[in-house]
Amino acid sequence: MKKQELKVGILFSLTGTTSITEIGQYQACLLAIRHINDRGGINGKMLIPIVEDAGSDPEITYQKAEKMVIRDQVTAIIGCYTAACRKSVIPILEKHNILLFYPTINEGGEQHPNIFYSNSTPNQQLIDFIPWLLHNVGTSFYLLGSDYIYPREINKIIRRLVQENGGSIYGEHYVPLGSQYFHKQLNEIRSTNPDIIFSTLVGDSTINYYQQHEELGLPQAIASNVTGETEIEAINPNGKIDYYSCFSYFNSIDTAQNRKFLMEFKRLYGTDTVSSVMESAYNSVFLLAEALKKSSSPKTESIRQALAGLSFEAPQGKIMVDHINQHVWLNSRIGKVNAAGQFTIIWESDQIISPIPFLEIESSSRNNQENMVLTGENLENKIILHLPFFSELNENLKRHPILISYFDLITDAFEGLTNGQQDSLLIIKNGEICYLNQNALMLKKRKAKLVESVLQELTFEIGNKTEWILRRDDKEESFEINIKRKNSLYFVYFKSLPRPLHRYSFNKRSNITTYDLIGSNELFLKSVQLARTAANIQANTLLLGESGTGKELFARAIHNESPRKHKPFIAVNCAAIPKELINSELFGYVDGAFTGAKKGGSPGKFEIANGGTLFLDEIGDMPIELQSSLLRTLQEKEVVRIGGHQSIPLDVRIIAATNKNLSQEIAFNGSFRSDLFYRLNVFTIELAPLRLRIDDISALCSYYLYEFKGLTGQEKVLSKETLSILKQYNWPGNIRELCNAIERASYLSGPSVIILPEHLPQEIIEYSKRPVLNQNDSFNLSIKSIHDIKEINYETERDFYLNALMNNRGNISKTAKELGISRTTLYKKLKDYQIQT
Ligand SMILES: Nc1ncnc2c1ncn2[C@@H]1O[C@H](COP(=O)(O)OP(=O)(O)OP(=O)(O)O)[C@@H](O)[C@H]1O
């Protein structure tokens, strides 16, 4: 390198899907370099731009960055647009200790020592923007983004802000980068009719979507924190849609500084369409230049030190690099696109706003943030990477010599878990956290006690389990924790459920999923886990459980999580249809098939459910003589309407349910065909009765009281004693009975807020008064017969084991430990007393 030169890498996509935005960033950098050199350079040294095309591809970005650093020996790099590209260059930055100036808005949650983040963090854009939209535009949002890190991360924050401010989210969708067609999303928007589309689409997809939205004449406003002047110019809006954006910079800022900047940009490039990411690229070159002027050498350490606290008069006004976190204090502005296709600024912050990269971490923890920074070196024991996505993890695994040894395990563990995109993932080895993804890092700060308590559970003996789930409430948030064990590694995924569990309304049954079903009992969660597997396979599924245990809800949830979810779910209660009508109900009939047949005939439930799911409830009550035609239909996968000849091909998934013991019906009563049983019983899910889910009673009651409030506006709570009585009852009618009891008690309690025992049905109160004995005082009872003794002892002892098991959430090891007996003895007792685990 010549002594009088300092090389700067300019690494943006000049081709590919995001080039529409990045070309402007590259141009802004060149303008800044020209300005700096015109003013004498850096203490006499000229800045030389080394330009490479990142090709809208993280892999190419990586290669180009490597070339710039090794071959061209650049002092620093300015560039990268997508988070994936930024992350792809991290290994090079680390290896050669080079700085990257990242001028694009970022998703937060990262503070890498080799990166200066010169555009907004989420707090600088969204904390004011979202409440403003809720107040001024509408309360329901549909989130639409390109499928990469930034949109997914940012939408988590938007979701929280919308919900905290009383709004709702009607949908969240991601399309691959470069997508051009949005029929599915547009249809969904039409049917759900939200007020606002919040777009985190980037590149060409932005233009395509906005234009299709306009062409369809949809009434929704579009808000975005990534759509700037460049994209709006390409869209050429028709003026009928309201577009809102939020940035630190709009080119409509009316200051002398900005006018001068725009004029010079126009002189060089013939346009004054400048967006925030372009201004930020321009500012980045200046920040680097100012730091180089200030520092004793062009070495990274000196530049980093010189940057802390550095301020600059940017086109947007004064900005300042944070002293600690390598992000920049910036303005916040909301703009609305006007008739001229420009943004009219309709709100702005009165001063620059501090960047908070870890949004959910209080400022007091700032000092700790250095501990969270990824070094890339210390991976053996503490792998802390900022990798929220599987795809990205995948990439890094391939590259990293140590991670590669976990590759198979980690890839396996991610399977079936929505690519891990929404989840916080911790990997535990020998009781130590050895991997945290970015979400987990934030969760650990936000919900330290919850994470701690779950990790502690892993230290108990867990038998042969390789996969299980837990649910925990923490304040007004509910989490589902999915644990998978592979060899000595535990993969622990925390998923924040869309709403606190007891806040779901089953009035919206039609779209219920397993995440909405209330319960955190271990037996219940086992069924949930099986239901999710059932959703992913096509096999006929049999739901077994007593009446009122939720079989129908499970069937709906399986359908709604299966690929058939957009096709019909048809429920048939086999016990409720008169025997003589079952055939016509199921298979349909042709015109004139029998007296009273509808003119033109009628399709049967099989035909109506075609493509979707047919739920055959109370299958055990289907008359035996009709079972053969059902079996035939299932075997042949086609149906012939009664009286007709034409066979209609079927693609129907069957979920059947019964509260009968079908094996017993087959063996002893001859009332069920074994061949039909085996056809239906490909995948079985047993639902536990409520008496084995005592630990769920409180959550179920909260939910039913919440529903009551929604219905009547009256707030009700259970007294401690009432709850205790409910927990003692044996619930022969299961959840349905509980629901009725709570509803009735709510009405009976009149204006009183508190539901007392006297408001409960008599049989429930009576049950709580039955003698519950321990072995010693059983002798004091007036015993009438030997049979009574046996009866009482049996009940007492059964209750004893049952309660112990319930107190330990069905955990055998813990229960055995508490009772001071071996696991084998406990298993034997449970078998003796017919207690299911
Ligand atoms: N996990 C749950 N959380 C909240 N409510 C539930 C849950 N499971 C079931 N329920 C409620 O319990 C009642 C009975 O549920 P469902 O009809 O699904 O039971 P079922 O087993 O199909 O009953 P049956 O065998 O009598 O048809 C319904 O009101 C349902 O909303």
GROMACS .gro file of C-alpha atoms in nm, residues 168 179 245 258 357 364 370 401 439 512 680 691 700 723 761:
model
   15
  168SER     CA    1  -5.368  -0.723   1.760
  179SER     CA    2  -4.037  -1.328  -0.423
  245SER     CA    3  -4.225   0.476   0.719
  258ASN     CA    4  -2.938   1.828   0.399
  357PRO     CA    5  -2.916  -0.307   2.096
  364SER     CA    6  -2.834  -0.117   3.423
  370GLU     CA    7  -1.921  -0.712   2.706
  401PRO     CA    8  -1.412  -2.644   1.318
  439ASN     CA    9  -3.324  -1.524   2.145
  512ILE     CA   10  -5.748  -2.375   1.749
  680LEU     CA   11  -5.836  -4.664   1.258
  691ARG     CA   12  -5.855  -3.640   3.792
  700LEU     CA   13  -5.859  -2.425   3.349
  723LEU     CA   14  -6.016  -2.423   4.452
  761PRO     CA   15  -7.265  -2.820   4.277
   0.00000   0.00000   0.00000
